[in-house]
mmCIF file of C-alpha atoms in Angstrom:
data_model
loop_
_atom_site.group_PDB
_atom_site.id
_atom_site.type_symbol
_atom_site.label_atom_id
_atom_site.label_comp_id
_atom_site.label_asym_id
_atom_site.label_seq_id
_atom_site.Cartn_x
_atom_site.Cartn_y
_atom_site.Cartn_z
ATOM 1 C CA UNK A 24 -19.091 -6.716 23.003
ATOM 2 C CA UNK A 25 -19.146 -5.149 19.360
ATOM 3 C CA UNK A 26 -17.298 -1.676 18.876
ATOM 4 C CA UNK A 27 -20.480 -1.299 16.646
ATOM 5 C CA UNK A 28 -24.019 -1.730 16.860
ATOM 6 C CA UNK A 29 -25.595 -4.155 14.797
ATOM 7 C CA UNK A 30 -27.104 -7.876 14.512
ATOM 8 C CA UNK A 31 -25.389 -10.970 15.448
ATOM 9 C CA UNK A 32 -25.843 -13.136 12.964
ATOM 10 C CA UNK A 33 -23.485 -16.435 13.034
ATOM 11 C CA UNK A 34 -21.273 -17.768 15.837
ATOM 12 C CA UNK A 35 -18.562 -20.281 14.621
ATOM 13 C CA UNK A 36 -16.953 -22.900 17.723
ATOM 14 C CA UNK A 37 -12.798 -23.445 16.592
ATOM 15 C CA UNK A 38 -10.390 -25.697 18.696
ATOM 16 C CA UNK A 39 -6.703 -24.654 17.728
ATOM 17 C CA UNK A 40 -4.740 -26.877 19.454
ATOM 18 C CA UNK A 41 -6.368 -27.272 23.201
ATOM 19 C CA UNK A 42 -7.959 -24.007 22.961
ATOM 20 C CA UNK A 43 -10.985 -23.353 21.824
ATOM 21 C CA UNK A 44 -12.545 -20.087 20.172
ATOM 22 C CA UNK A 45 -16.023 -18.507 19.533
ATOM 23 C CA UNK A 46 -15.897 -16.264 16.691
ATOM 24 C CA UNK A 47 -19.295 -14.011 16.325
ATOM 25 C CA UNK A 48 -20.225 -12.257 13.012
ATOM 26 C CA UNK A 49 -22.277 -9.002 13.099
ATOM 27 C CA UNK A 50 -24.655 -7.468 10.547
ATOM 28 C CA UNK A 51 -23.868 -3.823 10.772
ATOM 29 C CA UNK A 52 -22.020 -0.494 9.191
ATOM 30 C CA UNK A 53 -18.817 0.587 11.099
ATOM 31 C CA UNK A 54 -17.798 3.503 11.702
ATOM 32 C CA UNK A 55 -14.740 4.969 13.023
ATOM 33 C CA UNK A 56 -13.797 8.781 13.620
ATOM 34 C CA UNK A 57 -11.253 10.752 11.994
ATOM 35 C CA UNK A 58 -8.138 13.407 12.514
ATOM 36 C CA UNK A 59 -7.476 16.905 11.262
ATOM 37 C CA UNK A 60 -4.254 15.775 9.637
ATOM 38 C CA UNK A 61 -1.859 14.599 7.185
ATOM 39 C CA UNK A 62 0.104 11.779 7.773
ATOM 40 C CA UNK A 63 2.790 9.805 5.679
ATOM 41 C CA UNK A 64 4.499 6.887 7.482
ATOM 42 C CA UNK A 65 7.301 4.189 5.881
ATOM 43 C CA UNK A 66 7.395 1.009 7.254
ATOM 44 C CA UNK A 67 10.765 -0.911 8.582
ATOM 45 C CA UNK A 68 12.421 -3.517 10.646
ATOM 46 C CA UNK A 69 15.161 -0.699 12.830
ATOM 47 C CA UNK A 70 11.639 1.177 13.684
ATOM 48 C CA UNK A 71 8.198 -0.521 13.062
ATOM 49 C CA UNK A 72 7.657 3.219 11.606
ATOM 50 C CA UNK A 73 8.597 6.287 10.375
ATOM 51 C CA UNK A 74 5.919 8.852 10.795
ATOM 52 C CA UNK A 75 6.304 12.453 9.010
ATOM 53 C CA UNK A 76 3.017 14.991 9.483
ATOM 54 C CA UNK A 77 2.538 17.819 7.178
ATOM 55 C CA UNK A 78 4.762 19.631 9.438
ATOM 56 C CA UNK A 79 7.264 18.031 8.746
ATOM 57 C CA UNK A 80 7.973 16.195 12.039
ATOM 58 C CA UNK A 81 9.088 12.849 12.325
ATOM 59 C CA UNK A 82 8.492 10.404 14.787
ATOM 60 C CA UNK A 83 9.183 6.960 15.234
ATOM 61 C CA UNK A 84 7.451 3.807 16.849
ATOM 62 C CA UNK A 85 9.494 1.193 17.889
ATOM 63 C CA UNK A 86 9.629 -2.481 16.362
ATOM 64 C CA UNK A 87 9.051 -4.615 19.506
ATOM 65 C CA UNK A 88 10.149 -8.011 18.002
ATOM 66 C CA UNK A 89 8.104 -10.488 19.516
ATOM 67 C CA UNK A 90 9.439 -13.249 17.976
ATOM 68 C CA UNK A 91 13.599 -12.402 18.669
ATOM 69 C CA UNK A 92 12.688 -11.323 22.461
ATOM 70 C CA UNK A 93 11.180 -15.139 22.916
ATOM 71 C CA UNK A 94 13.498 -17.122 20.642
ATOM 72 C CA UNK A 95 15.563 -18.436 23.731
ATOM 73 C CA UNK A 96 12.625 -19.345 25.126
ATOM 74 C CA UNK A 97 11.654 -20.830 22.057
ATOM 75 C CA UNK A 98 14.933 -22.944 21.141
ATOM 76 C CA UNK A 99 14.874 -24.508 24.974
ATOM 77 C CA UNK A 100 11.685 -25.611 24.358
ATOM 78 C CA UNK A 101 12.537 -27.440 21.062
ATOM 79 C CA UNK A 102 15.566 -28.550 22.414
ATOM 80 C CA UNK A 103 13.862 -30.135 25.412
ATOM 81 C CA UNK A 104 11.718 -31.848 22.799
ATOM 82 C CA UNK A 105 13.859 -33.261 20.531
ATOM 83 C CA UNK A 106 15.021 -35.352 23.511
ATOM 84 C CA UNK A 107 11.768 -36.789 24.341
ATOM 85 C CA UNK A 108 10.599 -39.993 22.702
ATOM 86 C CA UNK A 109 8.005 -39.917 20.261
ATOM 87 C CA UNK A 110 4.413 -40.041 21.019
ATOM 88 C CA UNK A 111 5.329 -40.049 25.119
ATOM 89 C CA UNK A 112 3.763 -37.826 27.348
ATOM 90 C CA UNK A 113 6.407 -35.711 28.363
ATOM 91 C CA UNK A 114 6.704 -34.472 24.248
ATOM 92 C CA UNK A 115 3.067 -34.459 23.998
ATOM 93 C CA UNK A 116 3.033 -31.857 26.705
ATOM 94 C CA UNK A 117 6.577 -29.752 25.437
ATOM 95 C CA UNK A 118 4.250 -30.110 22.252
ATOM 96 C CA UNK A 119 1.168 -28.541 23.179
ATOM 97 C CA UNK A 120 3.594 -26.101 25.512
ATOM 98 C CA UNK A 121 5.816 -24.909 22.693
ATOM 99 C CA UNK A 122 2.092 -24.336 20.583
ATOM 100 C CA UNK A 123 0.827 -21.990 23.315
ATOM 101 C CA UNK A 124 3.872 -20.124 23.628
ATOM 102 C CA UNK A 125 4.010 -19.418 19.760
ATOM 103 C CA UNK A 126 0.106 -18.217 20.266
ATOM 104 C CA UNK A 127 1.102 -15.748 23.114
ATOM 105 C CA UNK A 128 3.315 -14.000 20.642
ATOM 106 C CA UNK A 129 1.109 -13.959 17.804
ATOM 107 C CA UNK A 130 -1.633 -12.700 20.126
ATOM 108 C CA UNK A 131 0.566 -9.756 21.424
ATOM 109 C CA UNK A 132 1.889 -8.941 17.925
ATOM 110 C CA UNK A 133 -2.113 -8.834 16.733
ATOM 111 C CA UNK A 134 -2.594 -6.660 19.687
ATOM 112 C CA UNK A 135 0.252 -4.247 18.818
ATOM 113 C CA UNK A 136 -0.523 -3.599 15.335
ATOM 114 C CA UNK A 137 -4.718 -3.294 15.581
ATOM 115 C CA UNK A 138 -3.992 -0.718 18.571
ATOM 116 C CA UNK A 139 -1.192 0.962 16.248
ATOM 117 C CA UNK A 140 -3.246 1.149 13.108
ATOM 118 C CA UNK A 141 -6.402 2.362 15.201
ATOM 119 C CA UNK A 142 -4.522 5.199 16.243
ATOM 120 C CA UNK A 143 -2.882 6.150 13.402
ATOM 121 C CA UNK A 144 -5.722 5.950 11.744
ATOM 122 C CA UNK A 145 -8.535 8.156 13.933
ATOM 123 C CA UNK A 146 -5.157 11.076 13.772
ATOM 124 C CA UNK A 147 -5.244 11.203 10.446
ATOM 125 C CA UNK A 148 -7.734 12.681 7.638
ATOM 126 C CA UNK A 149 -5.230 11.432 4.946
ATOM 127 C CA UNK A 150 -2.320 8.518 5.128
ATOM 128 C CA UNK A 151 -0.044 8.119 2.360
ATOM 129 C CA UNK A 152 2.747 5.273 2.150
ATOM 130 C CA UNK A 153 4.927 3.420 -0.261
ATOM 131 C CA UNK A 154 3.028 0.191 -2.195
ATOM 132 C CA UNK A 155 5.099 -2.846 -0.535
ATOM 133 C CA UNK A 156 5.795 -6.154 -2.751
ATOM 134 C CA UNK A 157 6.042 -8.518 0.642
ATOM 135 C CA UNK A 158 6.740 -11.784 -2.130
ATOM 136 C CA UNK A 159 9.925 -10.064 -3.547
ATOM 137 C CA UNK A 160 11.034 -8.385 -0.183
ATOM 138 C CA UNK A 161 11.511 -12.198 1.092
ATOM 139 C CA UNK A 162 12.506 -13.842 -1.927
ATOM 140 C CA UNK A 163 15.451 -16.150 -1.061
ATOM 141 C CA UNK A 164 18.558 -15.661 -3.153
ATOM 142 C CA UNK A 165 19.779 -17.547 -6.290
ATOM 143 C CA UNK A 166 21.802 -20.414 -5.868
ATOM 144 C CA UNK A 167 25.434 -19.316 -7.363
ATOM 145 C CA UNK A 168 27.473 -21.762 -8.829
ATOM 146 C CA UNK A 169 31.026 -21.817 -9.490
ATOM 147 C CA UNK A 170 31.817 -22.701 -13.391
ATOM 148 C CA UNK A 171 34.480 -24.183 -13.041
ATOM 149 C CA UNK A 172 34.447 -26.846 -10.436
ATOM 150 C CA UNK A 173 30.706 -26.738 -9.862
ATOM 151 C CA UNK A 174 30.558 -26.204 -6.486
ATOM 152 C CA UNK A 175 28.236 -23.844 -4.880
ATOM 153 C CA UNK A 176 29.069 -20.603 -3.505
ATOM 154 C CA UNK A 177 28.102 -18.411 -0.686
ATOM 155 C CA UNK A 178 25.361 -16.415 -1.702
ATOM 156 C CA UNK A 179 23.859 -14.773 1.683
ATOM 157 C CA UNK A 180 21.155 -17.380 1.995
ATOM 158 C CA UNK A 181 22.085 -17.683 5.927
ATOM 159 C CA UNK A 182 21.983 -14.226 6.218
ATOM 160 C CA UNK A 183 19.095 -13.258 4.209
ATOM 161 C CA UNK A 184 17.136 -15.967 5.919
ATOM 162 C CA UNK A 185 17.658 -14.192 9.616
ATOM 163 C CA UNK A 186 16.090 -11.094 7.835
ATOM 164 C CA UNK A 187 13.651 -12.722 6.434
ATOM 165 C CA UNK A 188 12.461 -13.866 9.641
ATOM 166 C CA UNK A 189 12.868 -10.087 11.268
ATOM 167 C CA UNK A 190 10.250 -8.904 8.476
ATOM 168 C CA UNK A 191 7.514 -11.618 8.733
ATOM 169 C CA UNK A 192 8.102 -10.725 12.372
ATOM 170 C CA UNK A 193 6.500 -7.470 11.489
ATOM 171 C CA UNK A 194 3.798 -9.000 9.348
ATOM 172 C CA UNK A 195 3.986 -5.957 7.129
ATOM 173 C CA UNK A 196 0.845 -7.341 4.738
ATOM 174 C CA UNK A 197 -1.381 -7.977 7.825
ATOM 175 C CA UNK A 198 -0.492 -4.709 9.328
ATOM 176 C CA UNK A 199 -1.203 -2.903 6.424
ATOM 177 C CA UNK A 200 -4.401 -4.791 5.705
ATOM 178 C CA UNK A 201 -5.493 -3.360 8.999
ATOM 179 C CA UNK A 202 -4.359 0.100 7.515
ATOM 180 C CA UNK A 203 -7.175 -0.234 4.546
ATOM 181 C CA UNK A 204 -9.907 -1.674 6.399
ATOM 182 C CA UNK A 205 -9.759 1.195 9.305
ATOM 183 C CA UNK A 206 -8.777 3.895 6.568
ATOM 184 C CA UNK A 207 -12.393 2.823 4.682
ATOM 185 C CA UNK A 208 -14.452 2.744 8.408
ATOM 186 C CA UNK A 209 -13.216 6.440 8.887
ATOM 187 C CA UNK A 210 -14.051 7.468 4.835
ATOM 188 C CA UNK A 211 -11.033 7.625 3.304
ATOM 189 C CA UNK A 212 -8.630 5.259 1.857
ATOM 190 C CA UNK A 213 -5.037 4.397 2.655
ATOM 191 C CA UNK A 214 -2.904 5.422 -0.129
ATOM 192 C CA UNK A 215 0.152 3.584 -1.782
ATOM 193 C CA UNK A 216 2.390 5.020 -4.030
ATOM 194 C CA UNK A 217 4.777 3.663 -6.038
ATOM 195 C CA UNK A 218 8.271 3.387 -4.709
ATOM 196 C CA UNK A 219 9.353 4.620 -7.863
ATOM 197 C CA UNK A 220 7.275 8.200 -7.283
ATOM 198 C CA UNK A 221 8.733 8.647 -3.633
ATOM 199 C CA UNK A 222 12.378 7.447 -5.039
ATOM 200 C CA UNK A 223 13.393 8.775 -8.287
#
């Protein structure tokens, strides 16, 4: 059932995997009420937020971490199929296994962030947060080199790649994609400042 009235107008039939999916696409204008206040939150990997009101009062909503929680689950799983021989049974089915399990958590984190924005949003008459550059958050780090004999050094590659990981867990740009679109369906927009305005 739509949240909003309106005109179906296309259906579209996916398989993904062994499941299959019916998308619908509806003609209409949605709408979405709105709060009585002001709201500034920051995004992070500790806390999923930082919320401040024109109050000044903070709160904070937890980072559930979908992906560390079932990691475990995750690497006995690929461990059980790297044993299997290729194009068996047995790793067709840790195959199509391991695939579900990786939808289950991109499901729940889809579910945690639409429910999170939606309510963020219809509190707010105003949100204001700092413009994120997700490309240069990730980047990996420079190869160093020594000059001398040539041989690499440690540059925090190992370490930068496990935090990589705990921010895509997040899906920051997706989340706040959700922000805008929400923002626009109550009538205002989500503002994003430059970090160098909140961070002189």
């Amino acid at each position: 059932m739509a949240r909003n009235d309106g005109i179906p107008k296309t259906m579209e039939v996916q398989k993904k995997g062994n499941l299959w999916f019916i998308s619908v696409t509806y003609s209409c204008m949605p709408k979405r009420e709105l709060g009585e206040q002001i709201h500034a939150f920051d995004w992070g990997i500790e806390n999923f937020l930082t919320l401040a009101d024109e109050s000044e009062n903070v709160s904070l909503i937890e980072n559930p971490r979908f992906l560390k929680s079932a990691l475990p689950k995750i690497e006995k799983i690929q461990q059980s199929l790297s044993r299997k021989k290729f194009g068996s049974t047995n790793r067709r089915k840790l195959k199509t296994r391991l695939g579900r399990f990786h939808h289950k958590i991109a499901n729940c984190r889809l579910d945690f962030m639409h429910k999170t924005s939606c309510r963020l949003v219809e509190k707010s008459k105003r949100l204001i947060t700092e413009k994120l550059q997700i490309k240069n958050i990730t980047k990996s780090p420079q190869p160093k080199k020594n000059e001398i004999t040539g041989e690499y050094l440690p540059n925090g590659a190992a370490a930068k790649a496990g935090l990589n990981q705990s921010i895509l867990d997040t899906s920051p740009s997706q989340f706040l994609q959700m922000m805008r679109i929400k923002a626009e369906e109550a009538a205002y927009k989500l503002e994003e400042l430059d970090t160098k305005m909140l961070k002189p």
